[in-house]
């Protein structure tokens, strides 16, 4: 099994940037398709971005497309989410997730990191 730990969250003003990291242990990150999700208070967890095992394919929710960039460094067992032009509506707990195949459920989750964007 893989264990995931997110970091990099914090408080930032609207228009600012943050870079989230998701460090994996227990198993090679290259085994997994990785994703970032977020959950705002009172809302369900929603998909933000996904990256293939090699990093060659990425996908984004429309709400973050053009502002967020997902990347991975399999040698460091870490996935990143660069978030630019942040908006107050990006405020949420951000989670990284892992799955084996595109048809698999997201079976592994980190504990989340809080991102707060002030107006």
Coordinates of C-alpha atoms in Angstrom, one line a residue:
X1 CA 0.0 0.0 0.0
X2 CA 1.0 3.6 -0.5
X3 CA 0.8 6.3 2.1
X4 CA 0.3 9.9 1.0
X5 CA 1.1 13.1 2.9
X6 CA 0.2 16.5 1.5
X7 CA 1.9 19.8 2.4
X8 CA 2.3 23.3 1.2
X9 CA -1.1 24.7 2.0
X10 CA -1.6 28.1 3.7
X11 CA -3.2 31.5 3.6
X12 CA -2.7 33.6 0.4
X13 CA -4.2 36.7 -1.0
X14 CA -6.3 36.5 -4.2
X15 CA -4.1 36.5 -7.2
X16 CA -1.3 34.8 -5.4
X17 CA 0.3 31.3 -5.8
X18 CA 0.9 28.2 -3.8
X19 CA 2.6 24.9 -4.6
X20 CA 1.2 21.8 -3.0
X21 CA 3.2 18.6 -2.6
X22 CA 2.1 15.1 -2.1
X23 CA 4.8 12.7 -0.8
X24 CA 4.4 9.0 -1.1
X25 CA 5.9 6.2 0.9
X26 CA 5.4 2.5 1.1
X27 CA 5.4 1.9 -2.6
X28 CA 6.8 3.5 -5.7
X29 CA 4.7 6.4 -6.9
X30 CA 5.2 5.4 -10.5
X31 CA 2.8 2.6 -9.9
X32 CA -0.1 5.0 -9.6
X33 CA -2.2 7.5 -11.5
X34 CA -2.3 10.5 -9.2
X35 CA -4.8 13.2 -8.7
X36 CA -5.7 16.3 -6.7
X37 CA -9.1 16.9 -5.2
X38 CA -10.5 19.6 -3.1
X39 CA -13.4 19.9 -0.6
X40 CA -14.8 23.2 0.5
X41 CA -17.0 23.5 3.7
X42 CA -20.4 22.1 3.0
X43 CA -19.5 20.8 -0.4
X44 CA -18.6 17.3 -1.7
X45 CA -15.0 16.5 -2.6
X46 CA -14.4 17.5 -6.2
X47 CA -11.9 16.6 -8.8
X48 CA -9.2 19.1 -9.7
X49 CA -6.5 17.4 -11.7
X50 CA -5.0 14.1 -12.7
X51 CA -1.7 13.0 -14.0
X52 CA -0.7 9.7 -15.7
X53 CA 2.0 7.4 -14.3
X54 CA 4.7 8.8 -16.5
X55 CA 3.5 12.4 -16.3
X56 CA 2.8 12.5 -20.0
X57 CA -0.9 13.0 -19.7
X58 CA -2.7 15.5 -17.5
X59 CA -6.3 16.5 -17.0
X60 CA -8.0 19.4 -15.3
X61 CA -11.4 20.5 -14.1
X62 CA -12.7 23.5 -16.0
X63 CA -12.6 25.5 -12.7
X64 CA -8.8 25.3 -12.5
X65 CA -7.7 24.9 -16.1
X66 CA -5.2 27.4 -17.1
X67 CA -4.4 28.3 -13.5
X68 CA -3.2 25.1 -11.9
X69 CA -0.5 22.7 -13.1
X70 CA 0.0 19.2 -11.9
X71 CA 3.4 17.5 -12.2
X72 CA 5.2 14.6 -10.7
X73 CA 8.8 13.5 -9.9
X74 CA 8.7 9.7 -9.6
X75 CA 12.3 9.7 -8.5
X76 CA 11.3 11.8 -5.5
X77 CA 8.0 9.9 -5.1
X78 CA 6.2 13.3 -5.1
X79 CA 3.4 14.9 -6.9
X80 CA 2.9 18.6 -7.1
X81 CA 0.1 21.1 -7.8
X82 CA 1.2 24.6 -8.8
X83 CA -1.7 26.9 -8.2
X84 CA -1.5 30.4 -9.7
X85 CA -4.0 33.3 -9.9
X86 CA -5.8 31.9 -6.9
X87 CA -9.4 33.0 -6.2
X88 CA -11.4 33.0 -2.9
X89 CA -13.5 30.2 -4.4
X90 CA -10.3 28.0 -4.4
X91 CA -10.5 27.9 -0.6
X92 CA -10.7 24.3 0.4
X93 CA -8.9 21.3 1.9
X94 CA -6.8 19.8 -0.9
X95 CA -6.3 16.1 -1.0
X96 CA -4.1 13.9 -3.2
X97 CA -5.3 10.6 -4.3
X98 CA -3.9 7.5 -6.0
X99 CA -5.3 4.8 -8.1
X100 CA -4.0 1.9 -10.2
X101 CA -6.0 2.3 -13.4
X102 CA -8.3 4.9 -15.0
X103 CA -11.2 2.6 -14.2
X104 CA -10.2 2.0 -10.6
X105 CA -11.6 3.9 -7.7
X106 CA -9.4 6.4 -5.9
X107 CA -8.3 4.0 -3.2
X108 CA -5.6 5.9 -1.4
X109 CA -5.8 9.4 0.1
X110 CA -3.7 11.8 2.1
X111 CA -4.9 13.7 5.1
X112 CA -5.4 16.9 3.2
X113 CA -3.9 20.4 3.4
X114 CA -5.9 23.6 3.9
X115 CA -5.7 26.3 1.3
X116 CA -7.3 29.6 2.2
X117 CA -7.5 32.5 -0.3
X118 CA -8.5 35.9 1.0
X119 CA -10.1 38.5 -1.1

